[in-house]
Amino acid sequence: MKKRFIIANWKSYKTVPEVHEWLRAMVDAELKNLNLEEKDIIVCPPYLYIPIMRAFIDDHVLPLKLGIQDISQFGEGSYTGAINVKQAGEFVSHAIVGHSERRKYFYETDADVLAKVKTLVENHITPILCISDIKQLEFYLKEDTVLVDQASEIIFVYEPPSAISGGGAFHAETPEIANESAGKISEMIGKQVLTLYGGSVNQDNIASFVTLENIAGGLVGQASLDAQKFMQLIQNS
């Protein structure tokens, strides 16, 4: 069985009591006793809760890794509101970059995303790079060689914006189309790369994606907020 990667993106949800409730559910359900040898579970909460979760995960020896939902392309300095890789690296092993919501609401550019990928791999934090479509990937490859040179250090996510849940009438792409697109990413990089699917992934459809040749897991939004649903998704993956 190929290794599976399940990444929870909490986006801008939860309060401190809700974070503790979610974590406690993981302990009560004995998550650490599940057969997770072939699965990496990465949780990306809002920035404020990362230290809280780091301490809880370590204290309870939970089989969860932590990621950050975005990262600054700059290092230390006068960058008000920014979280840099040195700060994030004290707590997390992964970072989401290039998510379409960052582009839509915060006007991030392709150049910004490439700069973030570079600074992450240079500082040994794994980028979780969201690819909205093949044209976007074509631009990245034309502009810089980092995605090819560091392909083994990057988790690629095919996540078309039309499939991202967020309260609207969004629907996951068919597994076949998602698998074809994931395969195209490896083809364009020139080697087999680790590619996940994102967009309306839940406990009911995760198996239909991860059982396909080119998809190694899922980037999960809404379905990761409920601890019970998320644990069921992990079991079904």
CSV table of C-alpha atoms in Angstrom, one decimal:
chain,number,residue,atom,x,y,z
A,1,MET,CA,0.0,0.0,0.0
A,2,LYS,CA,1.3,3.5,-0.9
A,3,LYS,CA,1.7,5.9,2.0
A,4,ARG,CA,-1.3,8.2,2.5
A,5,PHE,CA,-1.2,11.9,3.5
A,6,ILE,CA,-4.2,13.5,5.1
A,7,ILE,CA,-3.9,17.3,5.6
A,8,ALA,CA,-6.4,19.2,7.7
A,9,ASN,CA,-6.8,22.9,6.8
A,10,TRP,CA,-8.9,24.6,9.5
A,11,LYS,CA,-8.8,27.9,7.7
A,12,SER,CA,-10.2,30.7,9.9
A,13,TYR,CA,-12.2,28.6,12.2
A,14,LYS,CA,-12.3,27.5,15.9
A,15,THR,CA,-11.7,29.2,19.3
A,16,VAL,CA,-9.4,28.0,22.1
A,17,PRO,CA,-12.1,25.9,23.8
A,18,GLU,CA,-13.0,24.3,20.4
A,19,VAL,CA,-9.4,23.5,19.8
A,20,HIS,CA,-9.1,21.7,23.1
A,21,GLU,CA,-12.4,19.9,22.4
A,22,TRP,CA,-11.1,18.6,19.1
A,23,LEU,CA,-7.8,17.5,20.6
A,24,ARG,CA,-9.5,15.8,23.5
A,25,ALA,CA,-11.7,13.9,21.1
A,26,MET,CA,-8.5,12.5,19.5
A,27,VAL,CA,-7.3,11.3,22.8
A,28,ASP,CA,-10.6,9.8,23.9
A,29,ALA,CA,-10.9,8.0,20.6
A,30,GLU,CA,-7.4,6.6,21.1
A,31,LEU,CA,-6.1,7.9,17.8
A,32,LYS,CA,-2.6,6.9,18.6
A,33,ASN,CA,-3.7,3.3,18.7
A,34,LEU,CA,-5.0,3.3,15.1
A,35,ASN,CA,-2.9,1.7,12.4
A,36,LEU,CA,-1.3,4.8,11.0
A,37,GLU,CA,2.1,3.4,10.0
A,38,GLU,CA,1.3,4.1,6.4
A,39,LYS,CA,-0.4,7.5,7.0
A,40,ASP,CA,0.8,11.0,7.8
A,41,ILE,CA,-1.8,13.2,9.4
A,42,ILE,CA,-0.9,16.9,9.3
A,43,VAL,CA,-3.1,19.5,10.9
A,44,CYS,CA,-2.9,23.2,9.9
A,45,PRO,CA,-4.8,25.3,12.4
A,46,PRO,CA,-4.9,29.2,12.6
A,47,TYR,CA,-1.6,30.7,13.6
A,48,LEU,CA,-2.7,31.5,17.2
A,49,TYR,CA,-3.4,27.9,18.1
A,50,ILE,CA,-0.2,26.3,16.8
A,51,PRO,CA,1.8,26.6,20.1
A,52,ILE,CA,-1.2,25.2,22.1
A,53,MET,CA,-1.5,22.3,19.7
A,54,ARG,CA,2.2,21.6,19.7
A,55,ALA,CA,2.2,21.3,23.5
A,56,PHE,CA,-0.9,19.1,23.6
A,57,ILE,CA,0.3,16.8,20.8
A,58,ASP,CA,3.7,16.3,22.5
A,59,ASP,CA,2.2,15.8,26.0
A,60,HIS,CA,-0.3,13.2,24.8
A,61,VAL,CA,2.0,11.6,22.2
A,62,LEU,CA,-0.6,12.0,19.4
A,63,PRO,CA,0.4,10.8,15.9
A,64,LEU,CA,-0.2,14.2,14.4
A,65,LYS,CA,2.1,16.6,12.6
A,66,LEU,CA,1.6,20.3,12.5
A,67,GLY,CA,1.5,22.7,9.6
A,68,ILE,CA,1.0,26.4,9.1
A,69,GLN,CA,-1.6,27.8,6.7
A,70,ASP,CA,0.7,30.3,5.1
A,71,ILE,CA,4.2,31.7,5.5
A,72,SER,CA,6.0,34.9,4.8
A,73,GLN,CA,8.4,35.0,1.8
A,74,PHE,CA,10.6,37.3,4.0
A,75,GLY,CA,12.9,36.5,6.8
A,76,GLU,CA,13.2,38.4,10.1
A,77,GLY,CA,12.7,42.1,9.8
A,78,SER,CA,10.2,44.9,9.8
A,79,TYR,CA,7.3,43.0,8.2
A,80,THR,CA,4.2,43.8,10.4
A,81,GLY,CA,1.9,40.8,10.7
A,82,ALA,CA,4.2,38.3,9.0
A,83,ILE,CA,5.2,34.9,10.3
A,84,ASN,CA,8.6,33.9,9.0
A,85,VAL,CA,10.2,30.4,8.6
A,86,LYS,CA,12.4,30.7,11.6
A,87,GLN,CA,9.4,31.4,13.9
A,88,ALA,CA,7.2,28.7,12.3
A,89,GLY,CA,10.0,26.1,12.3
A,90,GLU,CA,9.9,26.1,16.1
A,91,PHE,CA,6.5,24.4,15.9
A,92,VAL,CA,5.7,23.0,12.5
A,93,SER,CA,7.1,20.7,9.8
A,94,HIS,CA,4.8,21.7,6.9
A,95,ALA,CA,3.3,24.9,5.4
A,96,ILE,CA,0.5,25.4,2.9
A,97,VAL,CA,1.4,27.9,0.1
A,98,GLY,CA,-0.4,29.0,-3.0
A,99,HIS,CA,-3.9,28.3,-1.8
A,100,SER,CA,-6.5,30.0,-4.1
A,101,GLU,CA,-8.1,31.7,-1.1
A,102,ARG,CA,-4.8,33.5,-0.5
A,103,ARG,CA,-4.9,34.7,-4.1
A,104,LYS,CA,-8.5,35.6,-4.1
A,105,TYR,CA,-8.7,37.5,-0.8
A,106,PHE,CA,-5.1,38.6,-0.2
A,107,TYR,CA,-3.9,39.1,-3.8
A,108,GLU,CA,-0.9,36.9,-3.6
A,109,THR,CA,1.0,36.5,-6.9
A,110,ASP,CA,2.7,33.5,-8.5
A,111,ALA,CA,6.0,35.2,-7.7
A,112,ASP,CA,5.0,35.4,-4.0
A,113,VAL,CA,4.3,31.7,-4.0
A,114,LEU,CA,7.6,30.7,-5.7
A,115,ALA,CA,9.5,32.8,-3.1
A,116,LYS,CA,7.7,31.1,-0.3
A,117,VAL,CA,8.5,27.6,-1.7
A,118,LYS,CA,12.1,28.6,-1.9
A,119,THR,CA,12.4,29.9,1.6
A,120,LEU,CA,10.6,26.8,3.0
A,121,VAL,CA,12.8,24.2,1.3
A,122,GLU,CA,15.9,26.2,2.3
A,123,ASN,CA,14.8,26.0,5.9
A,124,HIS,CA,13.7,22.3,5.9
A,125,ILE,CA,9.9,23.0,6.1
A,126,THR,CA,7.9,21.0,3.6
A,127,PRO,CA,5.8,23.1,1.3
A,128,ILE,CA,2.3,22.0,0.6
A,129,LEU,CA,1.9,23.6,-2.8
A,130,CYS,CA,-1.6,24.1,-4.1
A,131,ILE,CA,-2.0,24.0,-7.8
A,132,SER,CA,-5.3,25.4,-9.2
A,133,ASP,CA,-4.8,24.3,-12.8
A,134,ILE,CA,-2.1,23.2,-15.2
A,135,LYS,CA,-1.6,26.7,-16.7
A,136,GLN,CA,-0.5,27.9,-13.2
A,137,LEU,CA,2.0,25.1,-13.0
A,138,GLU,CA,3.3,25.9,-16.5
A,139,PHE,CA,4.0,29.5,-15.3
A,140,TYR,CA,5.9,28.2,-12.2
A,141,LEU,CA,8.1,25.9,-14.3
A,142,LYS,CA,8.8,28.7,-16.8
A,143,GLU,CA,9.8,31.2,-14.1
A,144,ASP,CA,12.0,29.0,-11.8
A,145,THR,CA,13.5,25.6,-11.5
A,146,VAL,CA,12.8,25.2,-7.8
A,147,LEU,CA,9.8,22.9,-8.3
A,148,VAL,CA,11.9,20.5,-10.4
A,149,ASP,CA,15.1,20.8,-8.4
A,150,GLN,CA,13.3,20.3,-5.0
A,151,ALA,CA,10.4,18.1,-6.2
A,152,SER,CA,11.1,15.4,-3.6
A,153,GLU,CA,10.8,18.0,-0.8
A,154,ILE,CA,7.4,19.3,-1.9
A,155,ILE,CA,3.9,18.0,-1.5
A,156,PHE,CA,1.8,19.0,-4.5
A,157,VAL,CA,-2.0,19.5,-4.2
A,158,TYR,CA,-4.3,19.6,-7.1
A,159,GLU,CA,-7.1,21.8,-5.8
A,160,PRO,CA,-9.3,23.5,-8.4
A,161,PRO,CA,-11.1,26.5,-6.9
A,162,SER,CA,-14.5,25.4,-8.2
A,163,ALA,CA,-14.3,22.3,-5.9
A,164,ILE,CA,-13.3,24.1,-2.6
A,165,SER,CA,-16.1,24.0,-0.1
A,166,GLY,CA,-17.0,27.1,1.8
A,167,GLY,CA,-20.7,27.4,2.2
A,168,GLY,CA,-21.5,27.5,-1.5
A,169,ALA,CA,-22.6,24.9,-4.0
A,170,PHE,CA,-19.2,23.4,-4.5
A,171,HIS,CA,-18.6,19.8,-5.7
A,172,ALA,CA,-15.5,17.6,-5.8
A,173,GLU,CA,-14.2,16.8,-9.2
A,174,THR,CA,-14.7,13.2,-10.3
A,175,PRO,CA,-11.9,10.9,-9.1
A,176,GLU,CA,-10.9,10.1,-12.7
A,177,ILE,CA,-10.4,13.8,-13.6
A,178,ALA,CA,-8.5,14.5,-10.4
A,179,ASN,CA,-6.3,11.4,-11.0
A,180,GLU,CA,-5.6,12.6,-14.6
A,181,SER,CA,-4.7,16.1,-13.4
A,182,ALA,CA,-2.4,14.7,-10.6
A,183,GLY,CA,-0.7,12.5,-13.2
A,184,LYS,CA,-0.2,15.6,-15.4
A,185,ILE,CA,1.6,17.3,-12.6
A,186,SER,CA,4.2,14.5,-12.3
A,187,GLU,CA,4.5,14.5,-16.1
A,188,MET,CA,5.3,18.2,-16.2
A,189,ILE,CA,7.8,18.0,-13.3
A,190,GLY,CA,9.5,15.2,-15.2
A,191,LYS,CA,9.4,12.7,-12.3
A,192,GLN,CA,6.8,11.0,-10.1
A,193,VAL,CA,5.9,13.5,-7.3
A,194,LEU,CA,3.8,13.3,-4.2
A,195,THR,CA,0.4,14.7,-5.2
A,196,LEU,CA,-2.8,15.0,-3.2
A,197,TYR,CA,-6.3,16.1,-4.2
A,198,GLY,CA,-8.2,18.9,-2.5
A,199,GLY,CA,-11.7,20.3,-2.8
A,200,SER,CA,-14.8,19.0,-1.0
A,201,VAL,CA,-13.0,16.0,0.3
A,202,ASN,CA,-14.9,14.2,3.1
A,203,GLN,CA,-15.2,10.9,4.9
A,204,ASP,CA,-17.5,9.5,2.2
A,205,ASN,CA,-15.5,10.2,-0.9
A,206,ILE,CA,-11.8,10.0,0.3
A,207,ALA,CA,-11.4,6.4,-0.6
A,208,SER,CA,-12.4,7.0,-4.2
A,209,PHE,CA,-9.5,9.4,-4.6
A,210,VAL,CA,-6.7,7.8,-2.6
A,211,THR,CA,-7.1,4.4,-4.2
A,212,LEU,CA,-6.2,5.9,-7.6
A,213,GLU,CA,-2.7,5.7,-9.0
A,214,ASN,CA,-1.6,9.3,-8.9
A,215,ILE,CA,-3.3,10.6,-5.7
A,216,ALA,CA,-1.6,10.0,-2.4
A,217,GLY,CA,-4.0,11.7,-0.1
A,218,GLY,CA,-6.2,14.7,0.5
A,219,LEU,CA,-6.2,18.3,1.6
A,220,VAL,CA,-9.3,18.5,3.8
A,221,GLY,CA,-11.2,21.6,4.7
A,222,GLN,CA,-14.7,21.5,6.2
A,223,ALA,CA,-14.6,17.8,7.0
A,224,SER,CA,-11.5,18.3,9.2
A,225,LEU,CA,-13.3,20.6,11.6
A,226,ASP,CA,-15.4,17.9,13.2
A,227,ALA,CA,-13.2,15.5,15.1
A,228,GLN,CA,-15.4,12.5,14.6
A,229,LYS,CA,-15.8,13.0,10.8
A,230,PHE,CA,-12.1,13.6,10.5
A,231,MET,CA,-11.2,10.4,12.3
A,232,GLN,CA,-13.7,8.5,10.0
A,233,LEU,CA,-12.0,10.1,7.0
A,234,ILE,CA,-8.6,8.9,8.3
A,235,GLN,CA,-9.9,5.4,8.7
A,236,ASN,CA,-11.5,5.4,5.2
A,237,SER,CA,-8.4,6.7,3.5
